[in-house]
Short mmCIF file of C-alpha atoms and ligand atoms in Angstrom, two decimals:
data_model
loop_
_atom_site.label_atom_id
_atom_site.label_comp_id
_atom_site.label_asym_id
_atom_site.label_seq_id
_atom_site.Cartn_x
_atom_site.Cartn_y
_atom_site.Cartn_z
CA UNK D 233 16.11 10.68 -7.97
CA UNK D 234 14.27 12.95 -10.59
CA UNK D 235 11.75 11.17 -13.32
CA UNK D 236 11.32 13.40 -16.22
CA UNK D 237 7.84 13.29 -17.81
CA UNK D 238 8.31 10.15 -20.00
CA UNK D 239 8.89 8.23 -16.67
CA UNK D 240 6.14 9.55 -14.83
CA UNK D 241 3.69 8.45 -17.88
CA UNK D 242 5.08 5.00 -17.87
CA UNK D 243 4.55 4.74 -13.76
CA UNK D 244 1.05 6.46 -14.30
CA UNK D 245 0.44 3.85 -17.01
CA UNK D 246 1.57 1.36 -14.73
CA UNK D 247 -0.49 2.30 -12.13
CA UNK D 248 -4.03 2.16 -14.18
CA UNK D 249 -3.06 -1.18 -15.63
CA UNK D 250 -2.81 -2.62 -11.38
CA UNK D 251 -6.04 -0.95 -10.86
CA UNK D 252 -7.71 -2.46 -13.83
CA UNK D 253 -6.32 -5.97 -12.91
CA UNK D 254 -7.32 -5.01 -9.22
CA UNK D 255 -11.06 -4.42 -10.20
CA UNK D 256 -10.77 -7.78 -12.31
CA UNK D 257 -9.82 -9.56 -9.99
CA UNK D 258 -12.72 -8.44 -7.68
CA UNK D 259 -15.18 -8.79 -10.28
CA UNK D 260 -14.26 -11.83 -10.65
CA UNK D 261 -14.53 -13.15 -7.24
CA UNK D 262 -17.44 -10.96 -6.94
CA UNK D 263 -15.63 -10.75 -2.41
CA UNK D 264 -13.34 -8.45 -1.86
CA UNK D 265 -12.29 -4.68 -0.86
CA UNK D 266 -12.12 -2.31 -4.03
CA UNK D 267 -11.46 1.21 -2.26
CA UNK D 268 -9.13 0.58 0.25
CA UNK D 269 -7.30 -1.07 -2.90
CA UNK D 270 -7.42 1.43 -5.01
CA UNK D 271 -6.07 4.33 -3.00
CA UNK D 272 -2.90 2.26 -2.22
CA UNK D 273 -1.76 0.72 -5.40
CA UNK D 274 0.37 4.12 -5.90
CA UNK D 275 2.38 3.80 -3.03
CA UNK D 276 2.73 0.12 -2.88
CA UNK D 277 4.02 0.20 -6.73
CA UNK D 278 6.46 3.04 -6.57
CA UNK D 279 7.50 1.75 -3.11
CA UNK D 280 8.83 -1.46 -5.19
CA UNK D 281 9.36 0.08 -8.42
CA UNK D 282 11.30 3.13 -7.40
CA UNK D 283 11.98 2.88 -3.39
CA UNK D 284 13.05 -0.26 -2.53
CA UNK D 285 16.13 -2.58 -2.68
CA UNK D 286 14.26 -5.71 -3.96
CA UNK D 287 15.14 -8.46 -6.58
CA UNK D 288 11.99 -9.95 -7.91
CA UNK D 289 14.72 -12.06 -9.65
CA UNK D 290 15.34 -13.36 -5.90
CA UNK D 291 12.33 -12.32 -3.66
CA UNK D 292 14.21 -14.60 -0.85
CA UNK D 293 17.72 -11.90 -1.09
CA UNK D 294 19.05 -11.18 2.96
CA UNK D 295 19.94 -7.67 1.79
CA UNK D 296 16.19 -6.60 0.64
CA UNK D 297 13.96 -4.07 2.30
CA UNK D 298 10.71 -5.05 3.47
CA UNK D 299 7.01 -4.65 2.68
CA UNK D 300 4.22 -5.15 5.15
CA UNK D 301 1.08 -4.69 4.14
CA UNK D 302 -0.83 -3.78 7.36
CA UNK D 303 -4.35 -3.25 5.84
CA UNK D 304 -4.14 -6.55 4.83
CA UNK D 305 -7.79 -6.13 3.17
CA UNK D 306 -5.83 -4.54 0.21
CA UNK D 307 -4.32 -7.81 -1.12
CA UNK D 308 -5.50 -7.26 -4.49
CA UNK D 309 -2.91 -4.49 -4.53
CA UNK D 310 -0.20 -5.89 -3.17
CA UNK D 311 -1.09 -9.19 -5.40
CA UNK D 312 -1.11 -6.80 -8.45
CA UNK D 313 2.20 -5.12 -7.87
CA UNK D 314 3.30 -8.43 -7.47
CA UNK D 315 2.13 -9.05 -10.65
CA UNK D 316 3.59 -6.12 -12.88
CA UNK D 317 7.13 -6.65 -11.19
CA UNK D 318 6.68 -10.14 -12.51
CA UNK D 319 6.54 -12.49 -9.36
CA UNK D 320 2.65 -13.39 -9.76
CA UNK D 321 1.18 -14.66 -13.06
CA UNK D 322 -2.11 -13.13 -14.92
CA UNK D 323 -3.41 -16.47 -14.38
CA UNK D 324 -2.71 -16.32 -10.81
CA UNK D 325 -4.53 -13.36 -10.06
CA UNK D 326 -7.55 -14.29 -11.26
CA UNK D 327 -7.68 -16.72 -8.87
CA UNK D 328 -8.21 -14.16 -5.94
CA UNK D 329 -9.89 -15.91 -3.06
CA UNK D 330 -10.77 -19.47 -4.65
CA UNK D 331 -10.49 -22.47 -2.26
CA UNK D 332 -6.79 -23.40 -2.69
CA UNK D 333 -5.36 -20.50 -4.30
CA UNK D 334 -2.40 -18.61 -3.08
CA UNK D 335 -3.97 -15.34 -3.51
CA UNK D 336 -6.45 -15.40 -0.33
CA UNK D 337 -8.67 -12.89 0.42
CA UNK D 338 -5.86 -11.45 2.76
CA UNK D 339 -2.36 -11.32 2.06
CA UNK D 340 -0.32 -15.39 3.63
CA UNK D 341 3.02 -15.44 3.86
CA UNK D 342 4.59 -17.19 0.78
CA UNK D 343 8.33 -16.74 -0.02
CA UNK D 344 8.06 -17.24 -3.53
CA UNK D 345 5.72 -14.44 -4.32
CA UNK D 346 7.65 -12.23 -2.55
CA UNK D 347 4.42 -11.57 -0.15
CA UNK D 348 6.37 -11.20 3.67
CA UNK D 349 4.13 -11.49 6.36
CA UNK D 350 0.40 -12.76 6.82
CA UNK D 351 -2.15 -10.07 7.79
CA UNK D 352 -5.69 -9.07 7.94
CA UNK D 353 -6.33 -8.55 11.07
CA UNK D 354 -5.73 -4.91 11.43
CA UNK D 355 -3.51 -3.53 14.10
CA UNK D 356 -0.92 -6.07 13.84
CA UNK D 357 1.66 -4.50 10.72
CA UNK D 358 3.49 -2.01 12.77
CA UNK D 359 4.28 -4.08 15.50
CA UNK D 360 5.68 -6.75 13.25
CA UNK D 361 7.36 -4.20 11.52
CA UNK D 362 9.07 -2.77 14.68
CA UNK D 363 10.30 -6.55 15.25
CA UNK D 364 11.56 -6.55 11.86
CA UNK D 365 13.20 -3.36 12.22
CA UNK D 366 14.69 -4.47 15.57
CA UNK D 367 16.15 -7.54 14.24
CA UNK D 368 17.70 -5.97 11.22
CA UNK D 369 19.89 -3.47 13.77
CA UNK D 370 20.81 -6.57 15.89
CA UNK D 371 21.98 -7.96 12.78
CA UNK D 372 23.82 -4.96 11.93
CA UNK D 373 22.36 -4.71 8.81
CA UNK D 374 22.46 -0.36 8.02
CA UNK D 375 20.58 -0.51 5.11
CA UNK D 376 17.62 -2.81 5.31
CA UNK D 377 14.38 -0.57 5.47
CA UNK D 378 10.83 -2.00 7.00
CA UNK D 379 8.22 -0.17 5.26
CA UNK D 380 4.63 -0.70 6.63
CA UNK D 381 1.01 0.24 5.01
CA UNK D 382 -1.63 1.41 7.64
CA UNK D 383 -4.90 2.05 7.15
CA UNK D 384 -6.35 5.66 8.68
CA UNK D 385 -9.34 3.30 10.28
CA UNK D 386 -6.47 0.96 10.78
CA UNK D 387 -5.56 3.73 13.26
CA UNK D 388 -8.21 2.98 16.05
CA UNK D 389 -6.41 -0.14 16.63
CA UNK D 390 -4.45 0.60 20.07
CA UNK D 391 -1.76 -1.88 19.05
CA UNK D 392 -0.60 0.12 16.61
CA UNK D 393 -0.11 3.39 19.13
CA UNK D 394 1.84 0.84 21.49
CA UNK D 395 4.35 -0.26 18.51
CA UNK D 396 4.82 3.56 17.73
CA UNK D 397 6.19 4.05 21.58
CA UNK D 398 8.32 0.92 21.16
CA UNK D 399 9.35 2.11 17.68
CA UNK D 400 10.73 5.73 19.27
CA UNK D 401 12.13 4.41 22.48
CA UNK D 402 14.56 2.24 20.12
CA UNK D 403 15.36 4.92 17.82
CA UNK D 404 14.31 2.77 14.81
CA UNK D 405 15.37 5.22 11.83
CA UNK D 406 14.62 1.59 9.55
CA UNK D 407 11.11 1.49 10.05
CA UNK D 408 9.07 3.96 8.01
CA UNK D 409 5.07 3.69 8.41
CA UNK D 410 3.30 4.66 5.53
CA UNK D 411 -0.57 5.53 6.33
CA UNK D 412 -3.23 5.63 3.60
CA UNK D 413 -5.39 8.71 4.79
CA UNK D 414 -7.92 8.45 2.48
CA UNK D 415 -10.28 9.55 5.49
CA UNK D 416 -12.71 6.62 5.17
CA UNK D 417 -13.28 3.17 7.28
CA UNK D 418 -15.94 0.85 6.82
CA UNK D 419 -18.93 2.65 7.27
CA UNK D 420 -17.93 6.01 6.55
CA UNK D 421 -15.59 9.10 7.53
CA UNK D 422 -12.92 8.61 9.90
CA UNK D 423 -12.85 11.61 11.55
CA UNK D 424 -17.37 10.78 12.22
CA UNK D 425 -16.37 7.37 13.81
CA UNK D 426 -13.08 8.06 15.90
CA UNK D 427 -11.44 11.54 14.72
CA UNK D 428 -7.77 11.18 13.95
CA UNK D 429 -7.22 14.46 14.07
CA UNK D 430 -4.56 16.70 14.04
CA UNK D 431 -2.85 13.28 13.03
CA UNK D 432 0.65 14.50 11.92
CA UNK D 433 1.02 16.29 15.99
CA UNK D 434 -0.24 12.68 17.62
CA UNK D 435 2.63 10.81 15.23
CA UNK D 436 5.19 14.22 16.25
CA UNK D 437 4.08 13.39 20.14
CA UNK D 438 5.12 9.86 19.49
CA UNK D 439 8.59 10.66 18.73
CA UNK D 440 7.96 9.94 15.10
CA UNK D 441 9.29 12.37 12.31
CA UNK D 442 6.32 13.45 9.93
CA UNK D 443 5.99 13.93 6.45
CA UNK D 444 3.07 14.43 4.41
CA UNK D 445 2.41 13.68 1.08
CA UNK D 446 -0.54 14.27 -1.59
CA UNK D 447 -1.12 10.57 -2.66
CA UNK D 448 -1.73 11.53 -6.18
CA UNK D 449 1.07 12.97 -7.15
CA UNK D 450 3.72 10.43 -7.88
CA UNK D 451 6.91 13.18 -7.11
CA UNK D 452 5.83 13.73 -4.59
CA UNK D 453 5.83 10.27 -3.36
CA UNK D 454 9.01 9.34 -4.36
CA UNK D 455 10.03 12.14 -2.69
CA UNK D 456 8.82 11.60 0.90
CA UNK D 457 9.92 8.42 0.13
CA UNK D 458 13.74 9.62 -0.20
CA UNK D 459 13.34 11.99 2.65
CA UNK D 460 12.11 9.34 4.77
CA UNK D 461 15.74 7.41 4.41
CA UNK D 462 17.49 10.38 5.62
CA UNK D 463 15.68 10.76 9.20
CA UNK D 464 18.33 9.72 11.55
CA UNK D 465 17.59 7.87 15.29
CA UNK D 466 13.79 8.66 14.60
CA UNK D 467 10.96 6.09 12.97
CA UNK D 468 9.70 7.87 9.96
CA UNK D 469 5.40 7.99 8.90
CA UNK D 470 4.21 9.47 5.68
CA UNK D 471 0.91 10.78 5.82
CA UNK D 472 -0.51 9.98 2.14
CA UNK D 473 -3.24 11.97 1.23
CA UNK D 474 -5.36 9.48 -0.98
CA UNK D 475 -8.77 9.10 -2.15
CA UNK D 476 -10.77 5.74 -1.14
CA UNK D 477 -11.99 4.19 -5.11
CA UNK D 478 -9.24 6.74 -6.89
CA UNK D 479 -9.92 7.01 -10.36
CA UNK D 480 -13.32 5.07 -10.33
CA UNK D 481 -15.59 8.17 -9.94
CA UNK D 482 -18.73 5.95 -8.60
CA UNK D 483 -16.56 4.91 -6.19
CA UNK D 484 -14.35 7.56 -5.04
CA UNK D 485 -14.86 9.12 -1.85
CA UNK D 486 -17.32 6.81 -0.28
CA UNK D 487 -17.57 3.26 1.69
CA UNK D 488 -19.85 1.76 -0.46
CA UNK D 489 -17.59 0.32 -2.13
CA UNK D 490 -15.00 -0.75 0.80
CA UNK D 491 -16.23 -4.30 1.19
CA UNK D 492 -18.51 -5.00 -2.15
CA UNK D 493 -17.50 -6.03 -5.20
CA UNK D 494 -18.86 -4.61 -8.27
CA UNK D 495 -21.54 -6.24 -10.58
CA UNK D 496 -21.26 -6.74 -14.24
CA UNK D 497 -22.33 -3.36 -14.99
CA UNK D 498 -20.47 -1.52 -12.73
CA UNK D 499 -17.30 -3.85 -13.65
CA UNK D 500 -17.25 -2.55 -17.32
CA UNK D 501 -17.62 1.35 -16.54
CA UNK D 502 -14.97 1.09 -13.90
CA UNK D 503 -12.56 -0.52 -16.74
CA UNK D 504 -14.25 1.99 -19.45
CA UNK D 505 -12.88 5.42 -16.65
CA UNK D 506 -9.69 3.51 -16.73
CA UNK D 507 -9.75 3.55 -20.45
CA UNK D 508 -10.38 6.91 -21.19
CA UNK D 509 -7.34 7.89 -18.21
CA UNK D 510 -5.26 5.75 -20.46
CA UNK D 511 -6.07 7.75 -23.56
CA UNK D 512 -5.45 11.42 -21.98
CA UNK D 513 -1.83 9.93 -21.23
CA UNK D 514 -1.31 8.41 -24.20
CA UNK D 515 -1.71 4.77 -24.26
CA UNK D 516 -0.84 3.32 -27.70
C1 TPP M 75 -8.94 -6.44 14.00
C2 TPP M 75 -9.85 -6.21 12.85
N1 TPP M 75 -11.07 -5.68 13.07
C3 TPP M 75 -11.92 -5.47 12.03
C4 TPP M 75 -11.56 -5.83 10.76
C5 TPP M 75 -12.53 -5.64 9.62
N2 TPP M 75 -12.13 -4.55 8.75
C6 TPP M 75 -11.56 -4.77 7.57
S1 TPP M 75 -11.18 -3.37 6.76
C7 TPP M 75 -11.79 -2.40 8.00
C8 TPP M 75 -11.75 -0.90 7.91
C9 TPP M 75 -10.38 -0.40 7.73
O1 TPP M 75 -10.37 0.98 7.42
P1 TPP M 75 -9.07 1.63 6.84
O2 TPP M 75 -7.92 1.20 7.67
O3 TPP M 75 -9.30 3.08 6.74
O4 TPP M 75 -8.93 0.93 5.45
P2 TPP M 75 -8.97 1.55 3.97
O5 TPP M 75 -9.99 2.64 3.92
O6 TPP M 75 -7.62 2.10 3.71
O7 TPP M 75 -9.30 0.41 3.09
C10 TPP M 75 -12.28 -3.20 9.03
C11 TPP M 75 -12.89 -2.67 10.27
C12 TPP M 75 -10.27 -6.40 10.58
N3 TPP M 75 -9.84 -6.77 9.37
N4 TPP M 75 -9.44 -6.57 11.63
#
């Protein structure tokens, strides 16, 4: 799959407008995880734009692949993918963690937005994902793909090094993990709290195949995406070089803004960055 350069505007287009409704929805909470968000909305958005076979027309279809959102703390993502592929309402969204919305802080299971699994508590995606994957060859279903988001702080987790020796001993070439190395946790660099390092040899060890990716360029995406479908009696991970707050230049590279929500002020500059993105691409 090739996307000339009219394409890739539209996606990058795309991309700023779910990053502009993920700060907005934030804001308007004033709770919620802004970095962690930001660096993923790429790959969660081509992953159902481009990658995946989903219906939003029929979120519920047997035959779809499957989206698990590990680092559940990036709901606003998901929620605003969900959103531009038309399953989630403008309204909804700003409704992000309100007492009785649908759009809780974390991502809860819910059929009819298309969101798959309940998470949040980190550690748990892959090994719900190898399940998934597991079920889908007992079912004899060839083409059904799990695709799971980690985060790189995610990573600590043991659980998630246990479901990568389940997912090799089974040979599950349907499960492709996807992890968001934007090289900051909660508090600050990875590699300063629990070094991940050399992260693409641990995942080889593993039994995994390896390919890496620079997050911020969407070919390239799409194509470790397409690669990933070709690994044969192997679980796939894409290493996705990102940056934690992409695009927002107070909050790139940093963990200030990994659990905080932005004030007023800091609301309207983000949105004003996005802007002037918008205008070097050529937003009518
Ligand atoms: C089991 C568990 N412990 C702690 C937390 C609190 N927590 C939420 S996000 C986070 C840091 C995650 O870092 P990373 O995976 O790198 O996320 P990203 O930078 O991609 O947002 C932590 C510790 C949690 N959600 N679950």
């Amino acid at each position: 799959m090739v996307i000339n350069e009219a394409e890739e505007s539209d996606l990058l287009l795309d991309i700023l407008d779910i990053k502009k409704n993920i700060l907005k929805m934030i804001y308007l909470a004033q709770s919620g995880h802004p970095g962690g968000s930001l660096s993923c909305a790429t790959l969660i958005y081509l992953l159902y734009k481009k990658i995946m076979k989903f219906n939003p027309k029929n979120p519920k279809w047997d035959e779809r692949d499957i989206f698990i959102l590990s680092k559940g703390h990036a709901a606003p993502a998901l929620y605003s993918v969900l959103s531009k592929i038309g399953l989630i309402t403008k309204e909804e969204l700003t409704t992000l963690r309100k007492v009785n919305s649908k759009l809780q802080g974390h991502p809860v299971k819910n059929d009819q937005l298309g969101i798959e699994i309940t998470t949040g508590s980190l550690g748990m995606g892959l090994s719900i994902g190898v399940g998934c994957a597991l079920s889908a060859k007992l079912d004899k279903k060839k083409d059904k793909l799990i695709y799971v988001l980690l985060g790189d702080g995610e990573l600590n987790e043991g659980s998630i090094w246990e479901a990568a020796m389940a997912a090799s001993h089974y040979n599950l070439d349907n499960l492709i993990a996807i992890v968001d190395r934007n090289g900051i946790q909660s508090d600050g660099f990875t590699e300063e709290i629990m070094g991940l390092e050399p992260l693409a040899n641990k995942w080889d060890a593993f039994g995994w195949d390896v390919i890496e990716v620079d997050g911020s360029n969407i070919r390239e995406i799409i194509g470790g995406f397409q690669k990933s479908k070709k690994t044969i009696r192997k679980p796939t991970v894409i290493i996705s070089y990102l940056v934690k707050g992409s695009d927002i230049s107070f909050m790139e590279h940093s963990s200030k803004y990994h659990g905080r929500a932005p004030n007023k002020e800091e609301y309207e500059n983000a949105i004003k960055e996005i802007e002037e993105i918008e205008k070097k691409i050529g937003v009518s």
